[in-house]
PDB file of C-alpha atoms in Angstrom:
ATOM      1  CA  ASP Y   1      22.944 106.748 -22.482  1.00  0.00           C
ATOM      2  CA  ALA Y   2      20.130 108.978 -21.125  1.00  0.00           C
ATOM      3  CA  GLY Y   3      19.194 111.998 -22.871  1.00  0.00           C
ATOM      4  CA  VAL Y   4      17.746 114.965 -21.601  1.00  0.00           C
ATOM      5  CA  THR Y   5      15.204 114.560 -18.580  1.00  0.00           C
ATOM      6  CA  GLN Y   6      12.842 117.054 -17.207  1.00  0.00           C
ATOM      7  CA  SER Y   7      10.758 117.247 -14.028  1.00  0.00           C
ATOM      8  CA  PRO Y   8       8.256 117.264 -13.205  1.00  0.00           C
ATOM      9  CA  THR Y   9       6.176 116.482 -16.376  1.00  0.00           C
ATOM     10  CA  HIS Y  10       2.840 118.200 -15.228  1.00  0.00           C
ATOM     11  CA  LEU Y  11       2.140 121.231 -12.932  1.00  0.00           C
ATOM     12  CA  ILE Y  12      -0.756 123.172 -12.140  1.00  0.00           C
ATOM     13  CA  LYS Y  13      -0.251 126.805 -10.144  1.00  0.00           C
ATOM     14  CA  THR Y  14      -2.233 129.509  -9.793  1.00  0.00           C
ATOM     15  CA  ARG Y  15      -1.509 133.328 -10.334  1.00  0.00           C
ATOM     16  CA  GLY Y  16       1.282 134.745  -8.421  1.00  0.00           C
ATOM     17  CA  GLN Y  17       2.525 131.766  -7.182  1.00  0.00           C
ATOM     18  CA  GLN Y  18       6.367 130.551  -8.301  1.00  0.00           C
ATOM     19  CA  VAL Y  19       7.376 127.322  -9.958  1.00  0.00           C
ATOM     20  CA  THR Y  20      10.734 125.780 -10.463  1.00  0.00           C
ATOM     21  CA  LEU Y  21      11.133 123.614 -13.322  1.00  0.00           C
ATOM     22  CA  ARG Y  22      14.327 121.183 -13.492  1.00  0.00           C
ATOM     23  CA  CYS Y  23      16.664 119.965 -16.288  1.00  0.00           C
ATOM     24  CA  SER Y  24      19.206 117.234 -16.675  1.00  0.00           C
ATOM     25  CA  PRO Y  25      21.427 117.344 -19.591  1.00  0.00           C
ATOM     26  CA  LYS Y  26      22.396 114.674 -21.989  1.00  0.00           C
ATOM     27  CA  SER Y  27      25.591 113.063 -20.847  1.00  0.00           C
ATOM     28  CA  GLY Y  28      28.750 114.802 -22.235  1.00  0.00           C
ATOM     29  CA  HIS Y  29      26.836 118.144 -22.355  1.00  0.00           C
ATOM     30  CA  ASP Y  30      27.693 120.942 -20.683  1.00  0.00           C
ATOM     31  CA  THR Y  31      25.144 124.039 -21.617  1.00  0.00           C
ATOM     32  CA  VAL Y  32      21.602 124.093 -21.216  1.00  0.00           C
ATOM     33  CA  SER Y  33      18.580 126.413 -22.722  1.00  0.00           C
ATOM     34  CA  TRP Y  34      15.382 126.797 -21.994  1.00  0.00           C
ATOM     35  CA  TYR Y  35      12.596 127.832 -24.400  1.00  0.00           C
ATOM     36  CA  GLN Y  36       8.643 128.696 -23.678  1.00  0.00           C
ATOM     37  CA  GLN Y  37       6.289 127.172 -25.816  1.00  0.00           C
ATOM     38  CA  ALA Y  38       2.630 128.251 -26.022  1.00  0.00           C
ATOM     39  CA  LEU Y  39       0.028 126.153 -27.476  1.00  0.00           C
ATOM     40  CA  GLY Y  40       0.301 125.949 -31.758  1.00  0.00           C
ATOM     41  CA  GLN Y  41       3.493 127.934 -31.679  1.00  0.00           C
ATOM     42  CA  GLY Y  42       6.970 127.465 -31.798  1.00  0.00           C
ATOM     43  CA  PRO Y  43       9.905 127.476 -29.099  1.00  0.00           C
ATOM     44  CA  GLN Y  44      10.889 130.977 -27.751  1.00  0.00           C
ATOM     45  CA  PHE Y  45      14.029 130.959 -26.355  1.00  0.00           C
ATOM     46  CA  ILE Y  46      14.384 132.190 -22.437  1.00  0.00           C
ATOM     47  CA  PHE Y  47      17.833 131.833 -21.926  1.00  0.00           C
ATOM     48  CA  GLN Y  48      21.320 129.474 -21.642  1.00  0.00           C
ATOM     49  CA  TYR Y  49      23.271 128.731 -19.246  1.00  0.00           C
ATOM     50  CA  TYR Y  50      27.331 127.498 -19.499  1.00  0.00           C
ATOM     51  CA  GLU Y  51      29.887 127.375 -16.853  1.00  0.00           C
ATOM     52  CA  GLU Y  52      26.754 128.255 -14.305  1.00  0.00           C
ATOM     53  CA  GLU Y  53      26.315 131.365 -15.727  1.00  0.00           C
ATOM     54  CA  GLU Y  54      23.446 132.718 -17.794  1.00  0.00           C
ATOM     55  CA  ARG Y  55      25.565 133.314 -21.630  1.00  0.00           C
ATOM     56  CA  GLN Y  56      22.617 134.269 -23.495  1.00  0.00           C
ATOM     57  CA  ARG Y  57      19.217 135.673 -22.958  1.00  0.00           C
ATOM     58  CA  GLY Y  58      16.016 135.989 -25.039  1.00  0.00           C
ATOM     59  CA  ASN Y  59      12.964 138.608 -24.872  1.00  0.00           C
ATOM     60  CA  PHE Y  60      11.859 137.533 -21.321  1.00  0.00           C
ATOM     61  CA  PRO Y  61      11.029 139.527 -18.215  1.00  0.00           C
ATOM     62  CA  ASP Y  62      13.220 139.324 -15.277  1.00  0.00           C
ATOM     63  CA  ARG Y  63      10.632 137.261 -13.309  1.00  0.00           C
ATOM     64  CA  PHE Y  64      11.871 134.091 -15.629  1.00  0.00           C
ATOM     65  CA  SER Y  65      15.117 133.350 -13.864  1.00  0.00           C
ATOM     66  CA  GLY Y  66      17.789 130.136 -13.831  1.00  0.00           C
ATOM     67  CA  HIS Y  67      20.571 128.519 -12.128  1.00  0.00           C
ATOM     68  CA  GLN Y  68      22.960 125.957 -13.352  1.00  0.00           C
ATOM     69  CA  PHE Y  69      24.765 123.497 -11.006  1.00  0.00           C
ATOM     70  CA  PRO Y  70      28.383 122.006 -11.239  1.00  0.00           C
ATOM     71  CA  ASN Y  71      26.829 118.875 -12.786  1.00  0.00           C
ATOM     72  CA  TYR Y  72      25.509 121.029 -15.638  1.00  0.00           C
ATOM     73  CA  SER Y  73      21.783 120.313 -14.531  1.00  0.00           C
ATOM     74  CA  SER Y  74      19.779 123.075 -14.276  1.00  0.00           C
ATOM     75  CA  GLU Y  75      16.625 124.743 -12.956  1.00  0.00           C
ATOM     76  CA  LEU Y  76      14.438 127.399 -14.447  1.00  0.00           C
ATOM     77  CA  ASN Y  77      12.364 129.628 -12.182  1.00  0.00           C
ATOM     78  CA  VAL Y  78       9.252 132.087 -12.538  1.00  0.00           C
ATOM     79  CA  ASN Y  79       7.978 134.203 -10.354  1.00  0.00           C
ATOM     80  CA  ALA Y  80       4.367 135.740  -9.962  1.00  0.00           C
ATOM     81  CA  LEU Y  81       2.896 133.526 -12.377  1.00  0.00           C
ATOM     82  CA  TRP Y  82       0.732 134.825 -14.694  1.00  0.00           C
ATOM     83  CA  LEU Y  83      -1.911 132.902 -16.805  1.00  0.00           C
ATOM     84  CA  GLY Y  84      -0.004 133.630 -19.923  1.00  0.00           C
ATOM     85  CA  ASP Y  85       2.721 131.768 -18.756  1.00  0.00           C
ATOM     86  CA  SER Y  86       0.971 128.461 -19.161  1.00  0.00           C
ATOM     87  CA  ALA Y  87       2.943 126.577 -21.639  1.00  0.00           C
ATOM     88  CA  LEU Y  88       5.182 123.584 -22.439  1.00  0.00           C
ATOM     89  CA  TYR Y  89       8.617 124.502 -20.887  1.00  0.00           C
ATOM     90  CA  LEU Y  90      11.483 122.771 -22.817  1.00  0.00           C
ATOM     91  CA  CYS Y  91      15.167 122.341 -22.057  1.00  0.00           C
ATOM     92  CA  ALA Y  92      17.828 121.345 -24.474  1.00  0.00           C
ATOM     93  CA  SER Y  93      21.335 120.555 -23.944  1.00  0.00           C
ATOM     94  CA  SER Y  94      24.126 121.003 -26.062  1.00  0.00           C
ATOM     95  CA  PHE Y  95      27.966 120.593 -26.032  1.00  0.00           C
ATOM     96  CA  PHE Y  96      30.055 123.937 -26.290  1.00  0.00           C
ATOM     97  CA  SER Y  97      32.771 123.325 -29.000  1.00  0.00           C
ATOM     98  CA  GLY Y  98      34.293 126.788 -28.729  1.00  0.00           C
ATOM     99  CA  TRP Y  99      33.396 130.346 -29.466  1.00  0.00           C
ATOM    100  CA  THR Y 100      33.895 130.419 -33.230  1.00  0.00           C
ATOM    101  CA  SER Y 101      32.860 126.919 -34.035  1.00  0.00           C
ATOM    102  CA  GLY Y 102      29.586 127.838 -35.222  1.00  0.00           C
ATOM    103  CA  GLN Y 103      25.829 126.538 -33.774  1.00  0.00           C
ATOM    104  CA  GLU Y 104      25.877 123.776 -31.347  1.00  0.00           C
ATOM    105  CA  THR Y 105      23.559 120.939 -31.871  1.00  0.00           C
ATOM    106  CA  GLN Y 106      20.680 120.891 -28.964  1.00  0.00           C
ATOM    107  CA  TYR Y 107      18.772 118.053 -28.239  1.00  0.00           C
ATOM    108  CA  PHE Y 108      15.514 118.545 -26.299  1.00  0.00           C
ATOM    109  CA  GLY Y 109      13.721 116.905 -23.677  1.00  0.00           C
ATOM    110  CA  PRO Y 110      10.099 115.982 -23.292  1.00  0.00           C
ATOM    111  CA  GLY Y 111       9.079 119.259 -21.644  1.00  0.00           C
ATOM    112  CA  THR Y 112       7.123 120.279 -18.528  1.00  0.00           C
ATOM    113  CA  ARG Y 113       3.617 121.062 -19.165  1.00  0.00           C
ATOM    114  CA  LEU Y 114       2.877 124.095 -16.864  1.00  0.00           C
ATOM    115  CA  LEU Y 115      -1.089 125.429 -16.358  1.00  0.00           C
ATOM    116  CA  VAL Y 116      -1.530 128.654 -14.447  1.00  0.00           C
ATOM    117  CA  LEU Y 117      -4.955 129.224 -13.506  1.00  0.00           C
TER     118      LEU Y 117
ATOM    119  CA  LEU P   1      14.365 142.238 -37.371  1.00  0.00           C
ATOM    120  CA  ALA P   2      15.756 139.086 -37.555  1.00  0.00           C
ATOM    121  CA  LYS P   3      12.848 136.442 -38.228  1.00  0.00           C
ATOM    122  CA  THR P   4      12.483 132.678 -39.302  1.00  0.00           C
ATOM    123  CA  THR P   5       9.500 132.064 -41.520  1.00  0.00           C
ATOM    124  CA  GLN P   6       8.380 128.866 -42.737  1.00  0.00           C
ATOM    125  CA  PRO P   7       4.720 127.871 -44.417  1.00  0.00           C
ATOM    126  CA  ILE P   8       2.211 126.919 -42.031  1.00  0.00           C
ATOM    127  CA  SER P   9       1.024 123.872 -43.453  1.00  0.00           C
ATOM    128  CA  MET P  10       1.629 121.440 -46.070  1.00  0.00           C
ATOM    129  CA  ASP P  11       0.267 117.902 -47.328  1.00  0.00           C
ATOM    130  CA  SER P  12       1.772 115.057 -48.972  1.00  0.00           C
ATOM    131  CA  TYR P  13       1.191 111.357 -49.777  1.00  0.00           C
ATOM    132  CA  GLU P  14       3.203 108.178 -48.497  1.00  0.00           C
ATOM    133  CA  GLY P  15       6.124 107.841 -51.031  1.00  0.00           C
ATOM    134  CA  GLN P  16       6.760 111.144 -51.953  1.00  0.00           C
ATOM    135  CA  GLU P  17       9.367 113.466 -51.314  1.00  0.00           C
ATOM    136  CA  VAL P  18       8.377 116.662 -49.272  1.00  0.00           C
ATOM    137  CA  ASN P  19      10.482 119.992 -49.379  1.00  0.00           C
ATOM    138  CA  ILE P  20       9.846 122.716 -46.468  1.00  0.00           C
ATOM    139  CA  THR P  21      11.444 125.908 -46.830  1.00  0.00           C
ATOM    140  CA  CYS P  22      12.625 128.044 -44.298  1.00  0.00           C
ATOM    141  CA  SER P  23      13.368 131.822 -44.863  1.00  0.00           C
ATOM    142  CA  HIS P  24      16.044 133.659 -42.529  1.00  0.00           C
ATOM    143  CA  ASN P  25      17.246 136.724 -43.798  1.00  0.00           C
ATOM    144  CA  ASN P  26      19.467 138.055 -41.573  1.00  0.00           C
ATOM    145  CA  ILE P  27      21.210 135.139 -40.761  1.00  0.00           C
ATOM    146  CA  ALA P  28      24.944 135.868 -39.654  1.00  0.00           C
ATOM    147  CA  THR P  29      28.011 134.743 -41.281  1.00  0.00           C
ATOM    148  CA  ASN P  30      28.840 131.976 -38.402  1.00  0.00           C
ATOM    149  CA  ASP P  31      25.152 131.133 -37.969  1.00  0.00           C
ATOM    150  CA  TYR P  32      24.017 127.330 -38.679  1.00  0.00           C
ATOM    151  CA  ILE P  33      20.248 126.330 -39.493  1.00  0.00           C
ATOM    152  CA  THR P  34      18.878 123.212 -37.668  1.00  0.00           C
ATOM    153  CA  TRP P  35      15.637 121.689 -38.291  1.00  0.00           C
ATOM    154  CA  TYR P  36      13.630 119.591 -35.641  1.00  0.00           C
ATOM    155  CA  GLN P  37      10.380 117.552 -35.719  1.00  0.00           C
ATOM    156  CA  GLN P  38       7.873 117.595 -33.020  1.00  0.00           C
ATOM    157  CA  PHE P  39       5.276 115.086 -32.128  1.00  0.00           C
ATOM    158  CA  PRO P  40       2.485 116.464 -29.969  1.00  0.00           C
ATOM    159  CA  SER P  41       3.153 116.572 -26.200  1.00  0.00           C
ATOM    160  CA  GLN P  42       6.691 115.984 -27.039  1.00  0.00           C
ATOM    161  CA  GLY P  43       9.880 117.778 -27.138  1.00  0.00           C
ATOM    162  CA  PRO P  44      11.317 118.755 -30.629  1.00  0.00           C
ATOM    163  CA  ARG P  45      13.695 116.121 -32.168  1.00  0.00           C
ATOM    164  CA  PHE P  46      16.998 116.943 -34.350  1.00  0.00           C
ATOM    165  CA  ILE P  47      16.966 116.049 -37.593  1.00  0.00           C
ATOM    166  CA  ILE P  48      19.598 117.748 -39.561  1.00  0.00           C
ATOM    167  CA  GLN P  49      21.970 120.657 -39.627  1.00  0.00           C
ATOM    168  CA  GLY P  50      24.112 122.625 -41.925  1.00  0.00           C
ATOM    169  CA  TYR P  51      25.779 125.797 -42.437  1.00  0.00           C
ATOM    170  CA  LYS P  52      26.110 125.938 -46.227  1.00  0.00           C
ATOM    171  CA  THR P  53      25.209 123.982 -49.714  1.00  0.00           C
ATOM    172  CA  LYS P  54      24.178 120.469 -48.958  1.00  0.00           C
ATOM    173  CA  VAL P  55      24.123 118.191 -45.855  1.00  0.00           C
ATOM    174  CA  THR P  56      22.614 114.613 -46.275  1.00  0.00           C
ATOM    175  CA  ASN P  57      21.925 112.163 -43.252  1.00  0.00           C
ATOM    176  CA  GLU P  58      19.827 108.699 -43.096  1.00  0.00           C
ATOM    177  CA  VAL P  59      16.683 110.605 -42.535  1.00  0.00           C
ATOM    178  CA  ALA P  60      16.736 113.918 -44.696  1.00  0.00           C
ATOM    179  CA  SER P  61      18.807 116.382 -46.763  1.00  0.00           C
ATOM    180  CA  LEU P  62      19.256 119.926 -46.335  1.00  0.00           C
ATOM    181  CA  PHE P  63      20.050 122.551 -48.908  1.00  0.00           C
ATOM    182  CA  ILE P  64      21.605 125.990 -48.316  1.00  0.00           C
ATOM    183  CA  PRO P  65      21.898 128.435 -51.158  1.00  0.00           C
ATOM    184  CA  ALA P  66      24.814 130.290 -51.233  1.00  0.00           C
ATOM    185  CA  ASP P  67      23.074 133.420 -50.184  1.00  0.00           C
ATOM    186  CA  ARG P  68      22.075 131.641 -47.058  1.00  0.00           C
ATOM    187  CA  LYS P  69      18.805 133.637 -46.744  1.00  0.00           C
ATOM    188  CA  SER P  70      16.881 130.509 -46.982  1.00  0.00           C
ATOM    189  CA  SER P  71      17.032 126.901 -46.629  1.00  0.00           C
ATOM    190  CA  THR P  72      15.157 123.587 -47.522  1.00  0.00           C
ATOM    191  CA  LEU P  73      14.675 120.455 -45.623  1.00  0.00           C
ATOM    192  CA  SER P  74      13.899 117.639 -47.830  1.00  0.00           C
ATOM    193  CA  LEU P  75      12.334 114.281 -46.524  1.00  0.00           C
ATOM    194  CA  PRO P  76      12.897 111.438 -49.240  1.00  0.00           C
ATOM    195  CA  ARG P  77       9.774 109.162 -49.503  1.00  0.00           C
ATOM    196  CA  VAL P  78       7.705 110.336 -46.299  1.00  0.00           C
ATOM    197  CA  SER P  79       5.412 107.768 -44.492  1.00  0.00           C
ATOM    198  CA  LEU P  80       2.144 108.354 -42.294  1.00  0.00           C
ATOM    199  CA  SER P  81       4.660 108.411 -39.351  1.00  0.00           C
ATOM    200  CA  ASP P  82       6.490 111.632 -40.413  1.00  0.00           C
ATOM    201  CA  THR P  83       3.205 113.674 -39.792  1.00  0.00           C
ATOM    202  CA  ALA P  84       4.178 116.212 -37.563  1.00  0.00           C
ATOM    203  CA  VAL P  85       5.478 119.987 -37.275  1.00  0.00           C
ATOM    204  CA  TYR P  86       8.720 120.684 -38.542  1.00  0.00           C
ATOM    205  CA  TYR P  87      10.792 123.810 -37.114  1.00  0.00           C
ATOM    206  CA  CYS P  88      13.766 125.252 -38.244  1.00  0.00           C
ATOM    207  CA  LEU P  89      15.781 127.238 -35.959  1.00  0.00           C
ATOM    208  CA  VAL P  90      18.623 129.853 -36.788  1.00  0.00           C
ATOM    209  CA  GLU P  91      20.873 131.731 -33.913  1.00  0.00           C
ATOM    210  CA  TYR P  92      20.615 135.466 -34.598  1.00  0.00           C
ATOM    211  CA  GLY P  93      23.435 136.578 -32.481  1.00  0.00           C
ATOM    212  CA  ASN P  94      22.496 136.074 -28.950  1.00  0.00           C
ATOM    213  CA  ASP P  95      19.178 135.251 -29.835  1.00  0.00           C
ATOM    214  CA  MET P  96      18.031 131.688 -31.063  1.00  0.00           C
ATOM    215  CA  ARG P  97      14.651 131.888 -33.062  1.00  0.00           C
ATOM    216  CA  PHE P  98      12.608 129.013 -34.214  1.00  0.00           C
ATOM    217  CA  GLY P  99      10.030 129.268 -37.082  1.00  0.00           C
ATOM    218  CA  ALA P 100       6.325 129.336 -36.257  1.00  0.00           C
ATOM    219  CA  GLY P 101       6.279 125.703 -37.556  1.00  0.00           C
ATOM    220  CA  THR P 102       5.122 123.787 -40.833  1.00  0.00           C
ATOM    221  CA  ARG P 103       2.463 120.979 -39.900  1.00  0.00           C
ATOM    222  CA  LEU P 104       3.137 118.465 -41.908  1.00  0.00           C
ATOM    223  CA  THR P 105       0.168 115.664 -42.735  1.00  0.00           C
ATOM    224  CA  VAL P 106       0.903 112.590 -45.021  1.00  0.00           C
ATOM    225  CA  LYS P 107      -1.840 110.707 -46.285  1.00  0.00           C
ATOM    226  CA  PRO P 108      -2.120 107.152 -47.540  1.00  0.00           C
TER     227      PRO P 108
END
């Protein structure tokens, strides 16, 4: 049973460029969340996708967008990259068990390390 | 402002029990508390999740008092391989907030 996978593992971009990161959820999971983790800090929630729609969003600008496909995999797109976007981007998947059932356990992938020069 | 707060670092010795506390004053009624372990250049690894009182699994225990404004992760008999950063995660409405992490160093 494959866990959460992410690609690529590392990426180098220059300021102003655009980047797309990819995530495949754990088998049986239907919800994907994305986090940004700067060096030495805790992960910061970007957004969450369920049923191909953005369900929740953290405090990130519109330059950060995403997509979820019918097979539950997901992409994170970042436009007009800044130096400050350099971070480890984490994808987490979970299974939605109902609106009143409480927090779903999230399982994380290894992350994509993005460096913006 | 909803905030999840943890100590920055802790030191311990092999074989000791380690307790790491997380404060989450504005936790909502239906929100769970989840703890993760993270090694350098890896994604966080799920340890334990709880809602109230006590939860125990094969690697840890989680204690949550009645007011749920804090929680304590307990690692029994730590080993050198438990050296890592430990995060608590709480969902505040539509915003999932990790603490800044507690760097645990286990010494021989």
